[in-house]
Amino acid sequence: MSVTFVIGGARSGKSTFAEMKAKEYAENVLYLATAVVTDQAMADRVKKHKEQRPKSWSTLEIYRDFKNLVNFPEFMNSDAIMIDCITTLIGNFMFDSKLDFNTCSIENVNELEEKITLEVMSLIDVCNCNNKKLIIVSNETGMGVVPSYYMGNYFRDISGRINSKISIKSDFMYFIFSGIPIKLKHKGEMVKWPQDF
């Protein structure tokens, strides 16, 4: 079992790179799709993602209750699991919470963050316990403009902290910049500069 974490900005090529790593790891791959189609733009993005994935891969549309993956034959019969992406998962949880982020307490936000964190860690745990290679895709949200509204700020902060927790758990980590991967971790250790490049 190993965790490979692929992170980058929007349209950086992170999904394409993660799919390439999944193909390297196994023939029988399970793709966990976290996107919920809410409009035409999202439908088009989902369609393009489906078209670029191998037809032989299994797909589950899921972003919570990962402990129940053991009940799915698609999970049990796969050697590699790819989830795309964590920031979409976070957005789904924020929407599901029905919180008014302009008026809710910081305690409410902290409770929500803890709930999301436990869910993400449960995915890592269930893959670890069942000897699956896990590829996690997420957006780096901390390099852009600071959002001018509460929900955007909370989303950015929660994403950053959860990404940090995933990076600690990861065995391999790549940052994707304009389609070019930069390796950050190898076999659980931070890459040493410059000898590992």
PDB file of C-alpha atoms in Angstrom:
ATOM      1  CA  MET A   1       0.000   0.000   0.000  1.00  0.00           C
ATOM      2  CA  SER A   2       1.148   3.532  -0.701  1.00  0.00           C
ATOM      3  CA  VAL A   3      -0.325   7.022  -0.866  1.00  0.00           C
ATOM      4  CA  THR A   4       0.592   9.235  -3.802  1.00  0.00           C
ATOM      5  CA  PHE A   5      -0.520  12.856  -3.427  1.00  0.00           C
ATOM      6  CA  VAL A   6      -0.836  14.970  -6.583  1.00  0.00           C
ATOM      7  CA  ILE A   7      -1.506  18.662  -5.992  1.00  0.00           C
ATOM      8  CA  GLY A   8      -1.571  21.718  -8.233  1.00  0.00           C
ATOM      9  CA  GLY A   9      -3.598  24.692  -9.338  1.00  0.00           C
ATOM     10  CA  ALA A  10      -6.727  24.636 -11.469  1.00  0.00           C
ATOM     11  CA  ARG A  11      -6.097  23.234 -14.978  1.00  0.00           C
ATOM     12  CA  SER A  12      -2.478  22.497 -14.085  1.00  0.00           C
ATOM     13  CA  GLY A  13      -2.620  18.956 -15.481  1.00  0.00           C
ATOM     14  CA  LYS A  14      -2.784  17.238 -12.108  1.00  0.00           C
ATOM     15  CA  SER A  15      -5.593  14.826 -13.046  1.00  0.00           C
ATOM     16  CA  THR A  16      -3.798  13.762 -16.229  1.00  0.00           C
ATOM     17  CA  PHE A  17      -0.583  13.149 -14.270  1.00  0.00           C
ATOM     18  CA  ALA A  18      -2.442  11.253 -11.519  1.00  0.00           C
ATOM     19  CA  GLU A  19      -4.089   9.035 -14.130  1.00  0.00           C
ATOM     20  CA  MET A  20      -0.668   8.312 -15.608  1.00  0.00           C
ATOM     21  CA  LYS A  21       0.605   7.240 -12.153  1.00  0.00           C
ATOM     22  CA  ALA A  22      -2.479   5.048 -11.641  1.00  0.00           C
ATOM     23  CA  LYS A  23      -1.765   3.292 -14.953  1.00  0.00           C
ATOM     24  CA  GLU A  24       1.808   2.676 -13.770  1.00  0.00           C
ATOM     25  CA  TYR A  25       0.587   1.179 -10.493  1.00  0.00           C
ATOM     26  CA  ALA A  26      -2.080  -1.220 -11.731  1.00  0.00           C
ATOM     27  CA  GLU A  27      -4.308  -2.365 -14.572  1.00  0.00           C
ATOM     28  CA  ASN A  28      -7.412  -2.631 -12.412  1.00  0.00           C
ATOM     29  CA  VAL A  29      -8.019   0.907 -11.114  1.00  0.00           C
ATOM     30  CA  LEU A  30     -11.038   2.276  -9.268  1.00  0.00           C
ATOM     31  CA  TYR A  31     -11.752   5.971  -9.868  1.00  0.00           C
ATOM     32  CA  LEU A  32     -13.588   7.777  -7.053  1.00  0.00           C
ATOM     33  CA  ALA A  33     -15.353  10.758  -8.590  1.00  0.00           C
ATOM     34  CA  THR A  34     -16.273  13.444  -6.054  1.00  0.00           C
ATOM     35  CA  ALA A  35     -17.901  15.899  -8.480  1.00  0.00           C
ATOM     36  CA  VAL A  36     -21.627  16.549  -8.300  1.00  0.00           C
ATOM     37  CA  VAL A  37     -23.012  17.822 -11.614  1.00  0.00           C
ATOM     38  CA  THR A  38     -24.788  21.098 -10.862  1.00  0.00           C
ATOM     39  CA  ASP A  39     -24.581  22.950 -14.182  1.00  0.00           C
ATOM     40  CA  GLN A  40     -23.576  22.638 -17.833  1.00  0.00           C
ATOM     41  CA  ALA A  41     -19.954  23.636 -17.196  1.00  0.00           C
ATOM     42  CA  MET A  42     -19.527  20.921 -14.566  1.00  0.00           C
ATOM     43  CA  ALA A  43     -21.242  18.385 -16.833  1.00  0.00           C
ATOM     44  CA  ASP A  44     -18.742  19.213 -19.574  1.00  0.00           C
ATOM     45  CA  ARG A  45     -15.772  18.832 -17.187  1.00  0.00           C
ATOM     46  CA  VAL A  46     -17.065  15.452 -15.987  1.00  0.00           C
ATOM     47  CA  LYS A  47     -17.566  14.317 -19.587  1.00  0.00           C
ATOM     48  CA  LYS A  48     -13.983  15.270 -20.534  1.00  0.00           C
ATOM     49  CA  HIS A  49     -12.572  13.493 -17.491  1.00  0.00           C
ATOM     50  CA  LYS A  50     -14.520  10.327 -18.351  1.00  0.00           C
ATOM     51  CA  GLU A  51     -13.312  10.397 -21.954  1.00  0.00           C
ATOM     52  CA  GLN A  52      -9.631  10.555 -20.985  1.00  0.00           C
ATOM     53  CA  ARG A  53      -9.824   7.648 -18.514  1.00  0.00           C
ATOM     54  CA  PRO A  54      -9.283   4.053 -19.708  1.00  0.00           C
ATOM     55  CA  LYS A  55     -12.577   2.280 -20.381  1.00  0.00           C
ATOM     56  CA  SER A  56     -11.417  -0.659 -18.259  1.00  0.00           C
ATOM     57  CA  TRP A  57     -11.400   1.411 -15.057  1.00  0.00           C
ATOM     58  CA  SER A  58     -14.286   1.162 -12.618  1.00  0.00           C
ATOM     59  CA  THR A  59     -15.892   4.370 -11.345  1.00  0.00           C
ATOM     60  CA  LEU A  60     -17.785   5.158  -8.158  1.00  0.00           C
ATOM     61  CA  GLU A  61     -19.385   8.567  -7.645  1.00  0.00           C
ATOM     62  CA  ILE A  62     -18.705   9.025  -3.947  1.00  0.00           C
ATOM     63  CA  TYR A  63     -17.338  11.683  -1.609  1.00  0.00           C
ATOM     64  CA  ARG A  64     -18.233  10.403   1.848  1.00  0.00           C
ATOM     65  CA  ASP A  65     -18.684   7.232   3.924  1.00  0.00           C
ATOM     66  CA  PHE A  66     -15.428   5.791   2.596  1.00  0.00           C
ATOM     67  CA  LYS A  67     -15.383   3.176   5.354  1.00  0.00           C
ATOM     68  CA  ASN A  68     -18.174   1.477   3.394  1.00  0.00           C
ATOM     69  CA  LEU A  69     -15.961   1.006   0.324  1.00  0.00           C
ATOM     70  CA  VAL A  70     -15.287  -2.552   1.500  1.00  0.00           C
ATOM     71  CA  ASN A  71     -18.898  -3.335   0.569  1.00  0.00           C
ATOM     72  CA  PHE A  72     -18.247  -2.510  -3.101  1.00  0.00           C
ATOM     73  CA  PRO A  73     -16.783  -5.263  -5.308  1.00  0.00           C
ATOM     74  CA  GLU A  74     -15.234  -2.522  -7.489  1.00  0.00           C
ATOM     75  CA  PHE A  75     -13.102  -1.536  -4.500  1.00  0.00           C
ATOM     76  CA  MET A  76     -12.197  -5.023  -3.367  1.00  0.00           C
ATOM     77  CA  ASN A  77     -11.231  -6.091  -6.911  1.00  0.00           C
ATOM     78  CA  SER A  78      -9.012  -3.065  -7.602  1.00  0.00           C
ATOM     79  CA  ASP A  79      -5.322  -2.736  -6.810  1.00  0.00           C
ATOM     80  CA  ALA A  80      -5.160   1.049  -7.187  1.00  0.00           C
ATOM     81  CA  ILE A  81      -7.667   3.691  -6.114  1.00  0.00           C
ATOM     82  CA  MET A  82      -7.676   7.250  -7.480  1.00  0.00           C
ATOM     83  CA  ILE A  83      -9.774  10.039  -5.956  1.00  0.00           C
ATOM     84  CA  ASP A  84     -10.314  13.282  -7.861  1.00  0.00           C
ATOM     85  CA  CYS A  85     -10.502  15.599  -6.063  1.00  0.00           C
ATOM     86  CA  ILE A  86     -10.266  16.533  -2.387  1.00  0.00           C
ATOM     87  CA  THR A  87     -11.216  20.199  -2.823  1.00  0.00           C
ATOM     88  CA  THR A  88     -14.431  19.197  -4.612  1.00  0.00           C
ATOM     89  CA  LEU A  89     -15.139  16.834  -1.713  1.00  0.00           C
ATOM     90  CA  ILE A  90     -14.620  19.729   0.723  1.00  0.00           C
ATOM     91  CA  GLY A  91     -16.966  21.955  -1.266  1.00  0.00           C
ATOM     92  CA  ASN A  92     -19.617  19.220  -1.227  1.00  0.00           C
ATOM     93  CA  PHE A  93     -19.395  18.925   2.552  1.00  0.00           C
ATOM     94  CA  MET A  94     -19.625  22.689   2.961  1.00  0.00           C
ATOM     95  CA  PHE A  95     -22.727  22.780   0.763  1.00  0.00           C
ATOM     96  CA  ASP A  96     -24.299  19.784   2.550  1.00  0.00           C
ATOM     97  CA  SER A  97     -23.748  21.425   5.947  1.00  0.00           C
ATOM     98  CA  LYS A  98     -26.372  24.128   5.178  1.00  0.00           C
ATOM     99  CA  LEU A  99     -24.291  26.535   7.271  1.00  0.00           C
ATOM    100  CA  ASP A 100     -24.590  30.242   6.576  1.00  0.00           C
ATOM    101  CA  PHE A 101     -20.876  30.982   6.528  1.00  0.00           C
ATOM    102  CA  ASN A 102     -21.519  34.716   6.891  1.00  0.00           C
ATOM    103  CA  THR A 103     -23.152  34.282  10.294  1.00  0.00           C
ATOM    104  CA  CYS A 104     -22.220  30.865  11.708  1.00  0.00           C
ATOM    105  CA  SER A 105     -19.824  30.509  14.623  1.00  0.00           C
ATOM    106  CA  ILE A 106     -16.194  29.539  14.192  1.00  0.00           C
ATOM    107  CA  GLU A 107     -17.015  26.484  16.339  1.00  0.00           C
ATOM    108  CA  ASN A 108     -19.456  25.351  13.631  1.00  0.00           C
ATOM    109  CA  VAL A 109     -16.737  25.733  10.998  1.00  0.00           C
ATOM    110  CA  ASN A 110     -14.196  23.867  13.133  1.00  0.00           C
ATOM    111  CA  GLU A 111     -16.650  20.996  13.660  1.00  0.00           C
ATOM    112  CA  LEU A 112     -17.242  20.796   9.910  1.00  0.00           C
ATOM    113  CA  GLU A 113     -13.497  20.789   9.215  1.00  0.00           C
ATOM    114  CA  GLU A 114     -12.986  17.974  11.724  1.00  0.00           C
ATOM    115  CA  LYS A 115     -15.772  15.959  10.063  1.00  0.00           C
ATOM    116  CA  ILE A 116     -14.183  16.401   6.611  1.00  0.00           C
ATOM    117  CA  THR A 117     -10.713  15.578   7.938  1.00  0.00           C
ATOM    118  CA  LEU A 118     -11.947  12.346   9.535  1.00  0.00           C
ATOM    119  CA  GLU A 119     -13.611  11.370   6.250  1.00  0.00           C
ATOM    120  CA  VAL A 120     -10.419  11.917   4.234  1.00  0.00           C
ATOM    121  CA  MET A 121      -8.333  10.028   6.791  1.00  0.00           C
ATOM    122  CA  SER A 122     -10.860   7.167   6.701  1.00  0.00           C
ATOM    123  CA  LEU A 123     -10.218   6.826   2.955  1.00  0.00           C
ATOM    124  CA  ILE A 124      -6.485   6.512   3.596  1.00  0.00           C
ATOM    125  CA  ASP A 125      -7.148   3.993   6.377  1.00  0.00           C
ATOM    126  CA  VAL A 126      -9.507   1.774   4.352  1.00  0.00           C
ATOM    127  CA  CYS A 127      -7.013   1.672   1.465  1.00  0.00           C
ATOM    128  CA  ASN A 128      -4.178   0.900   3.863  1.00  0.00           C
ATOM    129  CA  CYS A 129      -6.110  -1.889   5.602  1.00  0.00           C
ATOM    130  CA  ASN A 130      -6.976  -3.468   2.241  1.00  0.00           C
ATOM    131  CA  ASN A 131      -3.523  -3.099   0.675  1.00  0.00           C
ATOM    132  CA  LYS A 132      -4.541  -0.635  -2.060  1.00  0.00           C
ATOM    133  CA  LYS A 133      -2.328   1.917  -3.748  1.00  0.00           C
ATOM    134  CA  LEU A 134      -4.083   5.269  -3.336  1.00  0.00           C
ATOM    135  CA  ILE A 135      -3.644   8.304  -5.588  1.00  0.00           C
ATOM    136  CA  ILE A 136      -5.137  11.511  -4.174  1.00  0.00           C
ATOM    137  CA  VAL A 137      -5.686  14.623  -6.301  1.00  0.00           C
ATOM    138  CA  SER A 138      -6.238  18.050  -4.765  1.00  0.00           C
ATOM    139  CA  ASN A 139      -6.060  21.736  -5.633  1.00  0.00           C
ATOM    140  CA  GLU A 140      -3.501  24.042  -4.090  1.00  0.00           C
ATOM    141  CA  THR A 141      -5.779  26.886  -3.013  1.00  0.00           C
ATOM    142  CA  GLY A 142      -3.289  29.048  -1.150  1.00  0.00           C
ATOM    143  CA  MET A 143      -1.484  30.700  -4.057  1.00  0.00           C
ATOM    144  CA  GLY A 144      -4.285  32.819  -5.504  1.00  0.00           C
ATOM    145  CA  VAL A 145      -6.265  35.878  -4.560  1.00  0.00           C
ATOM    146  CA  VAL A 146      -7.608  35.977  -0.991  1.00  0.00           C
ATOM    147  CA  PRO A 147     -11.403  35.469  -1.261  1.00  0.00           C
ATOM    148  CA  SER A 148     -13.466  38.479  -0.259  1.00  0.00           C
ATOM    149  CA  TYR A 149     -16.275  36.435   1.326  1.00  0.00           C
ATOM    150  CA  TYR A 150     -16.441  34.157   4.369  1.00  0.00           C
ATOM    151  CA  MET A 151     -17.253  30.885   2.606  1.00  0.00           C
ATOM    152  CA  GLY A 152     -14.337  31.331   0.193  1.00  0.00           C
ATOM    153  CA  ASN A 153     -11.960  32.076   3.057  1.00  0.00           C
ATOM    154  CA  TYR A 154     -13.121  29.061   5.049  1.00  0.00           C
ATOM    155  CA  PHE A 155     -12.871  26.852   1.965  1.00  0.00           C
ATOM    156  CA  ARG A 156      -9.300  27.992   1.308  1.00  0.00           C
ATOM    157  CA  ASP A 157      -8.258  27.517   4.937  1.00  0.00           C
ATOM    158  CA  ILE A 158      -9.887  24.090   5.334  1.00  0.00           C
ATOM    159  CA  SER A 159      -8.390  22.934   2.021  1.00  0.00           C
ATOM    160  CA  GLY A 160      -4.925  24.083   3.028  1.00  0.00           C
ATOM    161  CA  ARG A 161      -4.993  22.319   6.378  1.00  0.00           C
ATOM    162  CA  ILE A 162      -6.408  19.069   4.967  1.00  0.00           C
ATOM    163  CA  ASN A 163      -3.868  19.126   2.126  1.00  0.00           C
ATOM    164  CA  SER A 164      -1.133  19.466   4.752  1.00  0.00           C
ATOM    165  CA  LYS A 165      -2.458  16.442   6.639  1.00  0.00           C
ATOM    166  CA  ILE A 166      -2.571  14.398   3.422  1.00  0.00           C
ATOM    167  CA  SER A 167       0.993  15.422   2.573  1.00  0.00           C
ATOM    168  CA  ILE A 168       2.180  14.089   5.946  1.00  0.00           C
ATOM    169  CA  LYS A 169       0.480  10.731   5.267  1.00  0.00           C
ATOM    170  CA  SER A 170       1.761  10.491   1.688  1.00  0.00           C
ATOM    171  CA  ASP A 171       4.612   8.290   0.522  1.00  0.00           C
ATOM    172  CA  PHE A 172       4.996  10.137  -2.794  1.00  0.00           C
ATOM    173  CA  MET A 173       3.986  13.707  -3.533  1.00  0.00           C
ATOM    174  CA  TYR A 174       4.053  15.776  -6.710  1.00  0.00           C
ATOM    175  CA  PHE A 175       3.270  19.416  -7.370  1.00  0.00           C
ATOM    176  CA  ILE A 176       2.040  19.994 -10.936  1.00  0.00           C
ATOM    177  CA  PHE A 177       2.969  23.318 -12.514  1.00  0.00           C
ATOM    178  CA  SER A 178       1.674  23.976 -16.061  1.00  0.00           C
ATOM    179  CA  GLY A 179       1.664  20.246 -16.768  1.00  0.00           C
ATOM    180  CA  ILE A 180       5.172  19.672 -15.380  1.00  0.00           C
ATOM    181  CA  PRO A 181       5.467  17.486 -12.238  1.00  0.00           C
ATOM    182  CA  ILE A 182       7.808  18.514  -9.446  1.00  0.00           C
ATOM    183  CA  LYS A 183       8.519  15.678  -7.015  1.00  0.00           C
ATOM    184  CA  LEU A 184       8.272  16.673  -3.348  1.00  0.00           C
ATOM    185  CA  LYS A 185       8.276  13.338  -1.486  1.00  0.00           C
ATOM    186  CA  HIS A 186       9.779   9.926  -2.261  1.00  0.00           C
ATOM    187  CA  LYS A 187       9.138   6.803  -0.143  1.00  0.00           C
ATOM    188  CA  GLY A 188       7.812   8.912   2.720  1.00  0.00           C
ATOM    189  CA  GLU A 189      10.740  11.330   2.819  1.00  0.00           C
ATOM    190  CA  MET A 190      10.940  14.876   1.541  1.00  0.00           C
ATOM    191  CA  VAL A 191      12.996  15.063  -1.637  1.00  0.00           C
ATOM    192  CA  LYS A 192      16.521  16.299  -0.980  1.00  0.00           C
ATOM    193  CA  TRP A 193      17.739  19.226  -3.034  1.00  0.00           C
ATOM    194  CA  PRO A 194      19.553  19.170  -5.365  1.00  0.00           C
ATOM    195  CA  GLN A 195      20.769  15.565  -5.477  1.00  0.00           C
ATOM    196  CA  ASP A 196      17.315  14.044  -6.084  1.00  0.00           C
ATOM    197  CA  PHE A 197      16.773  16.149  -9.209  1.00  0.00           C
TER     198      PHE A 197
END
